[in-house]
Structure formats: C-alpha cells, structure tokens
XYZ file of C-alpha atoms in Angstrom:
608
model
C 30.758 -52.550 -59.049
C 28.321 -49.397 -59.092
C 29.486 -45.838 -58.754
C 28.200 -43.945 -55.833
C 25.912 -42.495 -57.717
C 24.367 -45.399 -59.180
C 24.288 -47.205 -55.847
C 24.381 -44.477 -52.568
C 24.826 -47.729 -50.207
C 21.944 -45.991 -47.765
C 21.230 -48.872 -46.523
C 25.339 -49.682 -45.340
C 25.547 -46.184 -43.908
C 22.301 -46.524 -41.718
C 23.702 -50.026 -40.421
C 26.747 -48.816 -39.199
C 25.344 -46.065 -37.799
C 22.480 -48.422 -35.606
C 25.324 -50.344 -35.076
C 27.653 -47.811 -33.985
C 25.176 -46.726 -31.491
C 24.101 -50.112 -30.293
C 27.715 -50.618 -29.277
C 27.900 -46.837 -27.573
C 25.138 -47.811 -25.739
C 26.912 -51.429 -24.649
C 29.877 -49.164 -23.165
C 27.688 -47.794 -20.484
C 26.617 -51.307 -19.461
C 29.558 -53.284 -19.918
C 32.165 -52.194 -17.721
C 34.868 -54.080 -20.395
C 33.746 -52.521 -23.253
C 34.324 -48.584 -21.951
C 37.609 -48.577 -23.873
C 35.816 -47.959 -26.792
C 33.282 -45.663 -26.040
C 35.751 -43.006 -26.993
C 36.327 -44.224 -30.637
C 32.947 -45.059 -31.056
C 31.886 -41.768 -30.451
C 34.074 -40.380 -32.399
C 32.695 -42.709 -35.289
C 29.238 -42.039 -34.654
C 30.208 -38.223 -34.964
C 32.490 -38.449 -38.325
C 30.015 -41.132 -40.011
C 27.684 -38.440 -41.157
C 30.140 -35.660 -42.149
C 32.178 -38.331 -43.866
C 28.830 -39.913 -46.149
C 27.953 -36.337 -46.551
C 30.135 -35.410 -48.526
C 31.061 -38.545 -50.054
C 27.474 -38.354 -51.861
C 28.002 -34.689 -52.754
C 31.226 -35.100 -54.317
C 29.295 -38.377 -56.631
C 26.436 -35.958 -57.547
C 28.178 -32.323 -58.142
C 29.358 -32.233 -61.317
C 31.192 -28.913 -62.608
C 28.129 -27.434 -64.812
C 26.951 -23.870 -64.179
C 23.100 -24.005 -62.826
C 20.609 -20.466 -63.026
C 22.348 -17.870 -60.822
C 25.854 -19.766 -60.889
C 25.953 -18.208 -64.790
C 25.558 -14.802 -63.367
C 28.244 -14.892 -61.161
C 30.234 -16.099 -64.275
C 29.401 -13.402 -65.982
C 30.778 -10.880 -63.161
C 33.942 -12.562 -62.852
C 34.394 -12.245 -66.704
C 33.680 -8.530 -66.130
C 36.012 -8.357 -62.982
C 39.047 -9.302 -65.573
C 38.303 -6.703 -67.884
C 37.446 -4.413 -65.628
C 39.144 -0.983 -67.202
C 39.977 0.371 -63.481
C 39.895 0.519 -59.674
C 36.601 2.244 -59.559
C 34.920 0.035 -62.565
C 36.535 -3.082 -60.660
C 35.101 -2.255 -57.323
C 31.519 -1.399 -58.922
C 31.456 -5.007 -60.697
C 33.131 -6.588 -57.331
C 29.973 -5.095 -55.399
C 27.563 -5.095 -58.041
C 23.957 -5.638 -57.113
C 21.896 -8.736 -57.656
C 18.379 -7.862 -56.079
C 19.020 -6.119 -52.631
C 22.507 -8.468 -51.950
C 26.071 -7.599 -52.895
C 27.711 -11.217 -53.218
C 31.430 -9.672 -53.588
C 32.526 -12.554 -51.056
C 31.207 -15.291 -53.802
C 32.669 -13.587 -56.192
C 36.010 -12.746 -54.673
C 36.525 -16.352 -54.090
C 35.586 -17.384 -57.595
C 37.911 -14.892 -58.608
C 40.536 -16.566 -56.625
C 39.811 -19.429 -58.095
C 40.386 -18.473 -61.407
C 43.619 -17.055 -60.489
C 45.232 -20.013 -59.142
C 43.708 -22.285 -61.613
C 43.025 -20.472 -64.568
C 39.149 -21.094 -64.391
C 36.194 -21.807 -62.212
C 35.058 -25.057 -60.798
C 31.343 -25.089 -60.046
C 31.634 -28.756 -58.051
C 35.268 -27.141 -55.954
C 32.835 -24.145 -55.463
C 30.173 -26.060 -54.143
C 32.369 -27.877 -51.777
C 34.138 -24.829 -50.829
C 30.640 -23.805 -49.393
C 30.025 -27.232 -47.293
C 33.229 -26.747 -46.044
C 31.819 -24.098 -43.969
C 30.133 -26.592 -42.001
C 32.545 -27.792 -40.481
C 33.191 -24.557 -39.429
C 29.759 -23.929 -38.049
C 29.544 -27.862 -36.292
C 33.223 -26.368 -34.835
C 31.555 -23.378 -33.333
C 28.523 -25.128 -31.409
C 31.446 -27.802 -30.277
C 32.767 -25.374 -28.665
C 30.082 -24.411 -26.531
C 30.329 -28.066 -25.246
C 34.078 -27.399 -24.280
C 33.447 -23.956 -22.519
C 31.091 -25.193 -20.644
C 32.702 -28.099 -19.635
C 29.734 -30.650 -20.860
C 30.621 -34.118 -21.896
C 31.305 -34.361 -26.054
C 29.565 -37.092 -25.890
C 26.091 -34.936 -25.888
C 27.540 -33.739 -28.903
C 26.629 -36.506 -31.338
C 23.165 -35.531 -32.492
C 24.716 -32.618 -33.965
C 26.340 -33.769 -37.174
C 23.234 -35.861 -37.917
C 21.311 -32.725 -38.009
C 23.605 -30.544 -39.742
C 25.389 -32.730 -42.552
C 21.931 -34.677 -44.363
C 19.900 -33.360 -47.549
C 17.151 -31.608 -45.740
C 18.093 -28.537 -47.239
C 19.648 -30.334 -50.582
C 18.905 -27.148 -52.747
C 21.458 -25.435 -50.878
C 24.021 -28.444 -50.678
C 24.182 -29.000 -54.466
C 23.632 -25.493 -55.880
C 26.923 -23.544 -56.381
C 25.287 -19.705 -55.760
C 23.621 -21.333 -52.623
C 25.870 -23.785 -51.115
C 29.125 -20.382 -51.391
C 26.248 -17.812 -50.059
C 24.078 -19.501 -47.269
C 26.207 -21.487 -45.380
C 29.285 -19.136 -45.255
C 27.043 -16.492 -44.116
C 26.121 -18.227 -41.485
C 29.200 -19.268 -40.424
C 30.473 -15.627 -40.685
C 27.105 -14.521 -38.575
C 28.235 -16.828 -35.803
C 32.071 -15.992 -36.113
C 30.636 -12.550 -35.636
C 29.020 -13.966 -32.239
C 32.393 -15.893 -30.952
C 34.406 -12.802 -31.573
C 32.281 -11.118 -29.425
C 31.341 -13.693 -26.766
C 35.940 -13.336 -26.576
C 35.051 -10.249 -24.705
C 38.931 -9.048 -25.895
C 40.675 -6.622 -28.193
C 41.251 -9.918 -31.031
C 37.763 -11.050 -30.425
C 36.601 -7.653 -31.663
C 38.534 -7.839 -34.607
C 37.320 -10.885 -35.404
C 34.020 -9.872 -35.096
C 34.288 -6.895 -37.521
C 35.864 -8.996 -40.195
C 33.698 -11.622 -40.095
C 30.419 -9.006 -39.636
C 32.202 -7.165 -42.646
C 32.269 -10.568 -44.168
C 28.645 -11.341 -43.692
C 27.394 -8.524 -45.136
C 28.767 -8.799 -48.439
C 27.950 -12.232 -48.461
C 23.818 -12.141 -48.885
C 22.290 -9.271 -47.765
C 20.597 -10.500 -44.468
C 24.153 -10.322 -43.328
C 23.555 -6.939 -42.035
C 21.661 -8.007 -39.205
C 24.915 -9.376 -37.566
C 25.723 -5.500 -37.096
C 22.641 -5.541 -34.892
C 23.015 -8.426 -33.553
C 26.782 -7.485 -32.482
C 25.371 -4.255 -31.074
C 23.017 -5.546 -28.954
C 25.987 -7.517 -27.247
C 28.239 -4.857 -26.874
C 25.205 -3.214 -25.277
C 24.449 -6.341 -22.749
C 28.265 -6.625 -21.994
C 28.727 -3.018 -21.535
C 31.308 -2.375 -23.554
C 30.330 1.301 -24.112
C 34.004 2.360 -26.674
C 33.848 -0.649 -27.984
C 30.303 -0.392 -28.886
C 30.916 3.274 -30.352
C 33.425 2.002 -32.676
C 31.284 -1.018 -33.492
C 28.280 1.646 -34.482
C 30.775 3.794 -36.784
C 31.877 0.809 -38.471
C 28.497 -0.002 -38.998
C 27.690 2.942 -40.646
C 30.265 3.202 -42.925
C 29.687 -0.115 -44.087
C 25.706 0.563 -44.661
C 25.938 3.645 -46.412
C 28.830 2.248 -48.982
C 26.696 -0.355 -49.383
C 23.203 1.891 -49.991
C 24.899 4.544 -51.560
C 27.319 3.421 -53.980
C 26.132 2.424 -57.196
C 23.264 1.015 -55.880
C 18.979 1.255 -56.686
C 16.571 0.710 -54.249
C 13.914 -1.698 -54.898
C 10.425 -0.727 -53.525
C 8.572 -3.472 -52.210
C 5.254 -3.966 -54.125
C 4.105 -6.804 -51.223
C 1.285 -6.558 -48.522
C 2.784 -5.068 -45.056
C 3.510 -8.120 -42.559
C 1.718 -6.239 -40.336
C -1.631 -6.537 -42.561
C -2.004 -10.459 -41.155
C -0.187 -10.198 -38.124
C -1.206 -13.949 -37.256
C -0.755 -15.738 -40.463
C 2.491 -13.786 -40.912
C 3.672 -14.839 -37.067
C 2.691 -18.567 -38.048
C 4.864 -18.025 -40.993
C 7.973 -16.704 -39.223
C 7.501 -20.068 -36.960
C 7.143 -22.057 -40.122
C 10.610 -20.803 -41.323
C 11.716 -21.369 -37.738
C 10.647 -24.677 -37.707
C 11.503 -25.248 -41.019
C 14.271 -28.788 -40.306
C 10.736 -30.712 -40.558
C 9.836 -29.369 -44.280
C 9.550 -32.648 -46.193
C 10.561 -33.163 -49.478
C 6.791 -33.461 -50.621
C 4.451 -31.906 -52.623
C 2.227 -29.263 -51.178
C -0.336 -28.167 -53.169
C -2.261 -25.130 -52.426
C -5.379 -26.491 -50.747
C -7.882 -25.714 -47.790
C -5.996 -28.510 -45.668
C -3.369 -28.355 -43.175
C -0.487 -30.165 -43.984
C 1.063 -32.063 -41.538
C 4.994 -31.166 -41.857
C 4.589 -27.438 -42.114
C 1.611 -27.669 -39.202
C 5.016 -29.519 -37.010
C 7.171 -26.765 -38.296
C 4.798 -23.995 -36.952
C 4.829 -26.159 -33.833
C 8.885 -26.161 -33.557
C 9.135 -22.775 -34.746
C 7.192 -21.628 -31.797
C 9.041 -24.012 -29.506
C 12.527 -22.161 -30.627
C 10.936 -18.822 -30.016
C 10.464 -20.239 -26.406
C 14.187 -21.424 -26.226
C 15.173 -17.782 -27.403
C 12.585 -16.466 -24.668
C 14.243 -18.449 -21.953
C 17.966 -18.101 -23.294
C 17.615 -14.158 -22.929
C 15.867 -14.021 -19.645
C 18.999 -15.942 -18.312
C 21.611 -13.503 -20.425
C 19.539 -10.271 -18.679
C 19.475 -12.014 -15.145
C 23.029 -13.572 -15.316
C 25.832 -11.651 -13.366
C 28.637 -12.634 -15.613
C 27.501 -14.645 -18.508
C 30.637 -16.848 -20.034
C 31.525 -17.114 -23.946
C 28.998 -20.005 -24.270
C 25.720 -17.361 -23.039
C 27.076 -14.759 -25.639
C 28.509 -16.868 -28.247
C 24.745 -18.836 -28.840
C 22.549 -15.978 -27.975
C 24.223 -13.955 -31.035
C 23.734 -17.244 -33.251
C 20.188 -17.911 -31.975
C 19.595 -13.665 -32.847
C 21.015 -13.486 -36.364
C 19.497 -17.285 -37.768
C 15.384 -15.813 -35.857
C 16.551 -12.550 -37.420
C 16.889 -14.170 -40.796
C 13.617 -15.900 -40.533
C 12.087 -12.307 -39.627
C 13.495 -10.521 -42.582
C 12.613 -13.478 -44.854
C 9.052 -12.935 -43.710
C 8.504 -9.258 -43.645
C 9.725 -9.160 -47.450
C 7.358 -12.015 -48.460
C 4.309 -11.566 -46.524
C 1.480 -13.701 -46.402
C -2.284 -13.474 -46.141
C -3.086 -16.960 -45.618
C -1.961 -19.886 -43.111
C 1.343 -21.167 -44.197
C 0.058 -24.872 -43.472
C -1.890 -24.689 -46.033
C 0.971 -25.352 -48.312
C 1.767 -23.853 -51.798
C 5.546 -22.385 -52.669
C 6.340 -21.422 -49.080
C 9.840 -21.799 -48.779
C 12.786 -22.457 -51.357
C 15.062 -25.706 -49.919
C 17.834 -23.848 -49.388
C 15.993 -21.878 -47.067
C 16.011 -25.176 -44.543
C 19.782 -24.675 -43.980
C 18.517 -21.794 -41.411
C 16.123 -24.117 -39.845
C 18.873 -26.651 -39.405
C 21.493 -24.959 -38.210
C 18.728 -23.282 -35.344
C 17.635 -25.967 -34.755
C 21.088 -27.677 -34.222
C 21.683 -24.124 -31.829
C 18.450 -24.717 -29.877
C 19.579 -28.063 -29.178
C 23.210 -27.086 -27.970
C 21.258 -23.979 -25.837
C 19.093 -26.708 -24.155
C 21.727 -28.994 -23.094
C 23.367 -25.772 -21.432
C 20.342 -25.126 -19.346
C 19.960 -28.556 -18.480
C 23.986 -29.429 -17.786
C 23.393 -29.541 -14.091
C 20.322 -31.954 -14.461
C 22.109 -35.446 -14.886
C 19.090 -37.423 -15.846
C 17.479 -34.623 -17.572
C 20.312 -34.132 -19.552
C 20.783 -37.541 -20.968
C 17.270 -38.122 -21.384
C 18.081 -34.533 -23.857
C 20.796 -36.218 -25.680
C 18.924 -39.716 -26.249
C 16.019 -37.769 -27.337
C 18.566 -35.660 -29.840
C 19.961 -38.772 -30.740
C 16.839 -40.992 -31.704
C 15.500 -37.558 -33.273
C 18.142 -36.470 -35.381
C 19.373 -39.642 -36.872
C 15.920 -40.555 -38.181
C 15.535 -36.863 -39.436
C 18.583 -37.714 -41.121
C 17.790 -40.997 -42.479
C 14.037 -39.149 -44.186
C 16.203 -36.810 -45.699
C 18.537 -38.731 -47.207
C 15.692 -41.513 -48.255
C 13.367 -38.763 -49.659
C 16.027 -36.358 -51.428
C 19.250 -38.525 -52.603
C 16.961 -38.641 -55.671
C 16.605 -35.211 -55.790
C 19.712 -34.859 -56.320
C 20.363 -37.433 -58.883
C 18.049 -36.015 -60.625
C 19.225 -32.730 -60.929
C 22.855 -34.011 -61.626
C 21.267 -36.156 -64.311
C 19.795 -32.841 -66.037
C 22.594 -30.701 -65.640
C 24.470 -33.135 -67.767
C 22.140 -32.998 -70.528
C 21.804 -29.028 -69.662
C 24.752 -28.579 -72.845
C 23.214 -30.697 -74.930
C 19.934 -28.704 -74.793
C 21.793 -25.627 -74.608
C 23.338 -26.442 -78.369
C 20.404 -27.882 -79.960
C 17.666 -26.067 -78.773
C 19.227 -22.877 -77.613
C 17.094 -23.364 -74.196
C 18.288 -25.329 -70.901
C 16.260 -28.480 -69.388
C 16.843 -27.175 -66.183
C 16.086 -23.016 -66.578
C 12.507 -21.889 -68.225
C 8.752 -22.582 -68.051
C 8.774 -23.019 -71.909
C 10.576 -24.712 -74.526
C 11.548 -21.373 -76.477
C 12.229 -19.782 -72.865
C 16.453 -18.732 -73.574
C 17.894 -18.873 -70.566
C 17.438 -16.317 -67.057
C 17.369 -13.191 -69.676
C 15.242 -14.445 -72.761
C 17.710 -11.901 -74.651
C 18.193 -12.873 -77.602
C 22.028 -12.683 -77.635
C 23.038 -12.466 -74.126
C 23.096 -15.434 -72.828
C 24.685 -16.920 -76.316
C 27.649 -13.877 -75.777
C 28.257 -15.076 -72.075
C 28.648 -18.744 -73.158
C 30.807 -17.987 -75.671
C 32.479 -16.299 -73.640
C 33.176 -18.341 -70.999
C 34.182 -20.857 -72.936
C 36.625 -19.207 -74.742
C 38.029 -18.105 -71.363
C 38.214 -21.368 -70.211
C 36.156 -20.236 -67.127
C 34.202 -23.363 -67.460
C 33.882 -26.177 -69.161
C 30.546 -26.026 -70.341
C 29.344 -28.989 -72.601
C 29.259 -33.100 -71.534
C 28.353 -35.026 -74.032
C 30.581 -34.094 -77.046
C 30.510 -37.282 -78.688
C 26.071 -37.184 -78.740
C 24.920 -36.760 -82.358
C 23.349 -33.219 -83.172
C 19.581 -33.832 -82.398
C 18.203 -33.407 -86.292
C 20.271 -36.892 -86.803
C 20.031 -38.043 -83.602
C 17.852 -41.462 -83.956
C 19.591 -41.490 -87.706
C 23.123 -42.352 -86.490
C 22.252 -44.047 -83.330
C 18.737 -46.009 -83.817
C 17.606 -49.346 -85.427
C 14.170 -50.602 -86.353
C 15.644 -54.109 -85.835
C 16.478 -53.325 -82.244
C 13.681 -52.950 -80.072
C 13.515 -52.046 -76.166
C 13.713 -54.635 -73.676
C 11.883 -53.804 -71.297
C 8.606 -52.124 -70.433
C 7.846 -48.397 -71.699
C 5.080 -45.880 -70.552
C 3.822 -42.316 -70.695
C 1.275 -40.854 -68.752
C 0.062 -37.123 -67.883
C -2.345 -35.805 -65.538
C -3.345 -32.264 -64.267
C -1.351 -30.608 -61.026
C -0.350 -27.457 -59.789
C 2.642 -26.075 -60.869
C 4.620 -22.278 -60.433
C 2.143 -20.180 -59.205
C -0.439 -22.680 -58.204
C -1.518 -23.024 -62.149
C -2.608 -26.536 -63.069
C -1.307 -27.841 -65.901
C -0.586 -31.037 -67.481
C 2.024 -32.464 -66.512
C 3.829 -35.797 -68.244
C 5.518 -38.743 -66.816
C 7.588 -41.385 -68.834
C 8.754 -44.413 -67.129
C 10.621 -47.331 -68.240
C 11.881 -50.988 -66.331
C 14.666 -52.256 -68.313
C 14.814 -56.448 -68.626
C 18.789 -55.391 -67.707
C 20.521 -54.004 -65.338
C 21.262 -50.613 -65.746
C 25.190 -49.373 -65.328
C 24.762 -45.553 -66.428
C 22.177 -42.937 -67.179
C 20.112 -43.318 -69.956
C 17.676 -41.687 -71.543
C 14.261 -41.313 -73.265
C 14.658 -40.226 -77.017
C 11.315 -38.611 -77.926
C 11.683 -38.203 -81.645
C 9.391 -36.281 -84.549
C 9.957 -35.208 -87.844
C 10.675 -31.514 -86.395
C 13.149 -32.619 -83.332
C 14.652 -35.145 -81.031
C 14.097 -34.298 -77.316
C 16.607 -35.988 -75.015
C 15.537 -36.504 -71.691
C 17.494 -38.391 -68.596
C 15.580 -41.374 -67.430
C 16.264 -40.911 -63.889
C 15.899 -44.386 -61.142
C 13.104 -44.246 -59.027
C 13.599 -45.066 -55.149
C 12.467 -48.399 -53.343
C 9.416 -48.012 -50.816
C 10.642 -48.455 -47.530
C 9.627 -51.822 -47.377
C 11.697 -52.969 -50.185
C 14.891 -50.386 -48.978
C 14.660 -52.797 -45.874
C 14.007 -56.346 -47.901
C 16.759 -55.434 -50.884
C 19.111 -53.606 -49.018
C 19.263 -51.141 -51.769
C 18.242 -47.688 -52.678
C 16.869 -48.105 -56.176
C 14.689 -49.993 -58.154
C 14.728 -50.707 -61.522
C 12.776 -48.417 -62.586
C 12.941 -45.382 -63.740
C 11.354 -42.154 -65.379
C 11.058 -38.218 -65.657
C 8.282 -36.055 -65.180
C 7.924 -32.587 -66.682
C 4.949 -30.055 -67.119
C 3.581 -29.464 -70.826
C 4.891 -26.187 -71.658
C 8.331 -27.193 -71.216
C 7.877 -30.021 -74.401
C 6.663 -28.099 -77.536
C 3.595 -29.986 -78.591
C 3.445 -33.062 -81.607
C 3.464 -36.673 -82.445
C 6.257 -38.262 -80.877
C 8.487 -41.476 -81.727
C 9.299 -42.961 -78.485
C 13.365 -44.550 -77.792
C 15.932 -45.725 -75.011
C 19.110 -44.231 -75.640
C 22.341 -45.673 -73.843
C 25.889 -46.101 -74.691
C 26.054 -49.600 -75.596
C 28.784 -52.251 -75.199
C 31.248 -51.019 -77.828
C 30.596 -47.462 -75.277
C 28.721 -45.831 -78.577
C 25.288 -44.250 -78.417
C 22.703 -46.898 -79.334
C 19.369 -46.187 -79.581
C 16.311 -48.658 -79.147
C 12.529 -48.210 -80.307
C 9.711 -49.094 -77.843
C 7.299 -48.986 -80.309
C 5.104 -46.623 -78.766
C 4.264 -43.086 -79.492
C 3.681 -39.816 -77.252
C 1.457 -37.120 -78.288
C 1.759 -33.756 -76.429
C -1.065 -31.302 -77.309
C-alpha cells in the first residue's frame, strides 16, 4: 500500500465529507434519523482537523529550512551563554524589528527534555495552536447561546493548505499562529471583565509581543477595551505594563532600522486596496501572478472580501459603542477582529505600494494567508452573532459558510498538497547538496550562493556545530554516493530508462519580476512509482541530484481515477540555480535489492 505521502487519499477525505453532510442534512428531514445529527456533526467538525494534520505529519520531515537555521544558531548560543545578562541578550536578540524569545524559549525547552531539537515536533507544536484559536471562536458560539451546529464551517476554513507556507515551515508555523492565538487570548482575558481575566491578558499580551513583533498591537488593542469597558485602574496598570515592556524591548540591545520605503500615505488608494487585499487574502490562489497590466481575478476577490471585512468591523463596533452592556462574545471578537485588521495595517504601511495590488507580482508571502484565514473564520463567527435572532437568515449564513468553506478547502488542498510534497522532497536532498556542493537546493538564487550569509565559514561552523551537539540531525541520505562518483557506483549503460524523459525551458518572471529562463524536466515511468526518485544530471565537472516530484491529476481525472497523482512527474528550476554545461541525463531510484540504481535516458541537457 502507498504512504500518505505517496497517495494523500483526497479524493476519500472529500467523500466522506459530501457524505457526512448529505446525511446532516437527512437529519433535518427525517424525523428517525435525528439521533445522529449529533455525531455527525461532530464528524463533519473533526474530519478536517483530523486529515490536517494527518498530511502534515506525512510531509514534515525534521530538516532545518532558511530561518529555522537561525534560530538554531541562537539556541546553540543560549547554552553557552557566559551569563544572565549575555543569556537574556541572545534570548531577546533581534532578527529584523521582532524578538522571537517565545520560539526560542520553546526550542530551548525542547532541547532540554530531549537533548535536541525537532524541526517536524516544532512545526506541530505551532498547529497545535489551532486548536487553540478554533477553541476560542467556539466559544463565542457557547456564550452566546447559538447552536454548535453553525459551527461547522469553521474547521474547514481554518485547518486546509491555503496558507501552506506557514503550516510546513518551522520559523512560521511556531511564530504566526501562536501569535495569534496569544493576540486573541489577550482579547478573552479581557472580554472576562475580572481580576484572572486581566492576568491572562497580560501574559498572553506579554506573550505576543515577543513572539513576532506585530504582537505589540495587542497592547493597543487591550487598551482600547479597557477604555470601552471603563475600567479606568485597570487600564492605568495595563498602560504601565505597556511601557515597560516597549521600552525593554526598544531600548535594550536593540538598533533601529530606518525604513528606506515610499510613505503609505504617498498612494493612499493603491495602498487602501492593498490593506483589503491582505484582508481578503483566504482567496489568494496558489497561482502564478506575474507582474502584468491585468487584473487578476483572485487578488481582484480578495480586494472585494477585504473590503467586505472592513464593513463587518464597521458594523461590529457601531454595536460595541451603542450596546449598554456588551457580553464576553462583543469584547472577546472585537479585540480579535482589531489585532488580525491591525496586522494587515502594519504589514502594509512597512511595504507600501505604488501600484494596484491586482495586478499581481510578489504581493504577499503564504504564510501571510494564515491572517486572512483566521479573519475571515472571525468575520464569519461575528456575522452569525448579528444574525442569531434571524432564524432563516441565520441558516441561510451557515449553509452559505458551509458550501463556501468546504470548497475553499477542497482548492487548497487540490492546488497545494503538491506544494508541499515538493518542498519535503527538496528538503531531503537539502544535505546532500549541502555536502557536495556546499550550497542548499532550497536557499539561494545561484548555484555558488552558501547559504542565508554567503560567509564563507559561517554557515559551515553552525552545521558543524549543530551536529556535533546533536541539535539536529542534519543529513538523509547517508548511504547516496559522493556526487564526483555518483553515476560511477550506481549507473549502467546496459540499463536504460523505461519510460519517457524530457527537458524543456522557457522565459518567466522570477524574484523581482526578472525574466529568466527557467527549466523543466519531466519524466512518466512505464512503472509504478513506490518512492521519490530523482533526475541525475551528470557532466564531467558534477552530478546534480534533483527530486522528480509527481505532478497532480486535472480535475477531471481526480474525479475519473479517484486519485491525486498521475504518473508523471518533474521539477522546474530557474537557470542560475544550475551552473551552466553539457549534461548526461539519468533516473535514479533505490532499486529492488533497496540500493541506488541509476538508469540512462539517453538524452542530454544543455544549460547555457
């Protein structure tokens, strides 16, 4: 049978969920049938957290990627730290304008009980806080007194691959989604209107803060509640707390970085657009969008939502000013609705544009759509608030969040499960690069590019390092020949592929809107693939390994195969990243005897 990674079963999990639903529906027209309706909804809710992170834990593998190695490296300077002072400067040490001690304290931890770091237990530590944040808007539901049942959208909007940078990434997935969950604990310890709520609200605001630095905005955002609620000591003690926390985080051992950027203010309606965009940003597609005179159509819908939330939030704080006595659910998703907007402000006014976002480009980084989620999970929960005392209104809401969110889900997880294959594919192969080349598949614009510091001994130190620490566990593939006798120990000119082999490039923007060429190499086995394999690209300088990665079925055969992949597969890559030759072109896959066996196409590559 095929792992979970080789087969996701997308097409099993989407037919229990139609069927799952079909059946809900049934209980509200079959007066036999109501005895389920309970554990069905209760199903439909769990199916989505459950395949969530099923996938995640088949794709995560425990291999550092970008940022995670800096974190590494602070953690190996946390345990020689030579004293308090030293300690606490490395704990808070600055990475841009943020001050991740809370990743790092938890790595730490980590390493403590365990004796080193897992990247994949990181990365799941972070999804965890999911749960935490689906907990939180559940809650509103229970205050005020709506039916769970108008709760199932939620998980299909919150737990898909929308925003699968952030899911899979082990900086991301321990900063964004913790933060956020922090931000709204902030909110709920506030919305308590009591002395413990309070202190819940300063640790988790404290909590925030050194978690990304956007965090800081849940000090405003608690301020402006104490303010509403009247809570004139408390509020005094909330603002001292505040500033303590700001100026030990401005003032020690920390550099302010000017901003070089246009003001926001310079395109007030391109950069207002652009804050919907972000808003908006649950409809982002997992497309390309090259930087061209034309309005896309997914960031043209996410301007549209984004400005659709902003009337939500307009509504949602006309009732909180005109309410007599608003109860923990007003408070608790007004402060959520504030920070997430607030985030989408800040994220704008340090990246200004002078352009209209729907005209595509590099607009927004995927993990950036875990803030467009989770609002737009908030703005859903806010809606069916206003709308509790409007029986037909209020179902026609939660049929419309239902249909919605579950094919949102579904396009995520049809567009991006690949996505992340891929990258877990690479990251294998990362060590293998990493102790050949001295340069990472996944890290660099060129070949010779060393990795995030193009030192020439730093990142070769921190590797070392590590390793000899036994914070991680660095290289895969120890058994792989060293790539100057790669084809040597594992190839034969008697053995030729079976199967079809091509290699094409054409011209397309890249970083910065730069076209260059980029190359794709494809291959359709006769055989059924069990594992990854890879193309061999072999000359007499080098062997470049690179993973041949399965390519998704169209829709039409998804539905007619009742499977993910096809049998083909390939990997793209832009020119700079392959240093330029005559190449030999091979398969490479562990063969029967579970050896490395390599197998000519007879075909040849030539990068210039």
């Amino acid at each position: 049978m095929k792992s979970f990674l080789e087969n996701p079963h997308l097409f099993e999990y989407y037919s229990i969920v139609v069927a799952l639903l079909l059946l809900f529906g049934t209980t509200f027209l079959i007066k036999k049938m109501q005895p389920w309706r309970q554990w069905l909804g209760i199903g439909l809710i769990a199916l989505p957290v459950v395949y969530f992170y099923v996938l995640l834990d088949a794709h995560v593998v425990n291999i550092p990627y970008t940022d995670d190695f800096n974190l590494l490296e602070t953690v190996q300077k946390l345990r020689n730290a030579g004293g308090f002072v030293e300690m606490l400067k490395v704990l808070f040490e600055q990475v841009n304008q943020h001050r991740f001690a809370f990743e790092r304290i938890v790595m730490l931890i980590m390493f403590l009980l365990t004796g080193t770091v897992n990247i994949k237990t990181q990365i799941v530590i972070g999804n965890l806080f999911l749960l935490g944040i689906a907990w939180l808007l559940f809650l509103g539901f229970k205050k005020e007194k709506i039916s769970w049942y108008l709760f199932i959208p939620v998980p299909y909007i919150l737990f898909n691959l929308i925003y699968f940078e952030n899911a899979y990434w082990g900086i991301a997935a321990l900063q964004n989604t913790p933060l956020i969950f922090f931000a709204f604990l902030t909110a709920h310890g506030l919305a308590r209107q009591d002395s413990k709520g309070l202190q819940i609200a300063l640790i988790a605001a404290l909590l925030t803060t050194f978690t990304s630095g956007s965090g800081m905005l849940a000090w405003m955002v608690g301020l402006v509640i104490l303010a509403f609620q009247k809570r004139i000591k408390e509020g005094i003690g909330w603002l001292l707390c505040m500033a303590t926390v700001l100026v030990f985080y401005f003032f020690f051992d920390y550099t302010f970085i000017p901003s070089t950027g246009e003001k926001v203010w310079n395109h007030p309606i391109f950069n207002t657009l652009y804050v919907f965009a972000f808003w908006g940003n649950a409809l982002f597609m997992d497309v390309r969008h090259p930087l061209v005179p034309e309005f896309h159509k997914d960031l043209v819908a996410c301007v549209l939502l984004g400005a659709f939330i902003a009337l939500v939030f307009a509504i949602w704080a006309i009732r909180m000013i005109v309410s007599h006595k608003p109860g923990w659910a007003g408070w608790f998703l007004w402060g959520a609705l504030m920070f997430v907007m607030g985030t989408g402000a800040m994220f704008v006014i340090s990246r200004p544009i002078p352009d209209y976002v729907m005209y595509g480009g590099t607009v927004f980084s995927r993990r950036y759509m875990i803030f467009g989620v989770v609002l737009l999970a908030t703005c859903y929960v806010c809606l069916v608030v206003l709308l509790k005392d409007q029986g037909k209104w209020k179902n026609a809401l939660g049929l419309a969040g239902v249909a919605a969110f579950v094919v949102l889900n579904f396009v995520s997880y049809f567009m991006s499960i690949v996505q992340v294959r891929k990258l877990h594919d690479e990251l294998v192969i990362d060590s293998y690069f990493w102790k050949n080349y001295k340069t990472f598949l996944t890290v660099g614009e060129l070949f010779t590019d060393i990795p995030f510091w193009n030192h020439p001994t730093r990142m070769r130190d921190l590797v070392i390092g590590l390793e000899s620490d036994g914070l991680t566990d660095f290289y895969h593939y120890y058994d792989m020949p060293a790539q100057e006798e790669l084809i040597q120990k594992t190839g034969s000119k008697r053995r030729l592929f079976a199967g079809a082999f091509d290699a094409q490039f054409q011209y397309r923007n890249g970083d910065y809107n730069r076209y260059m060429k980029y190359f794709k190499f494809s291959a359709t086995p006769e055989t059924e693939q069990r594992e990854t394999f890879y193309f061999v690209l072999q000359s007499p300088q080098r062997s470049i390994v690179l993973p041949a990665v399965p390519v998704p079925n169209t829709f039409g055969d998804f539905l007619r195969k009742a499977t993910y992949y096809s049998n083909n597969y390939q990997y793209a890559l832009y020119k700079p990243k392959l240093p330029e030759g005559r190449y030999q072109a091979w398969i490479m896959s562990r063969g029967k005897s579970g050896q490395w066996e390599s197998e000519d196409t007879g075909k040849q590559v030539l990068f210039y």
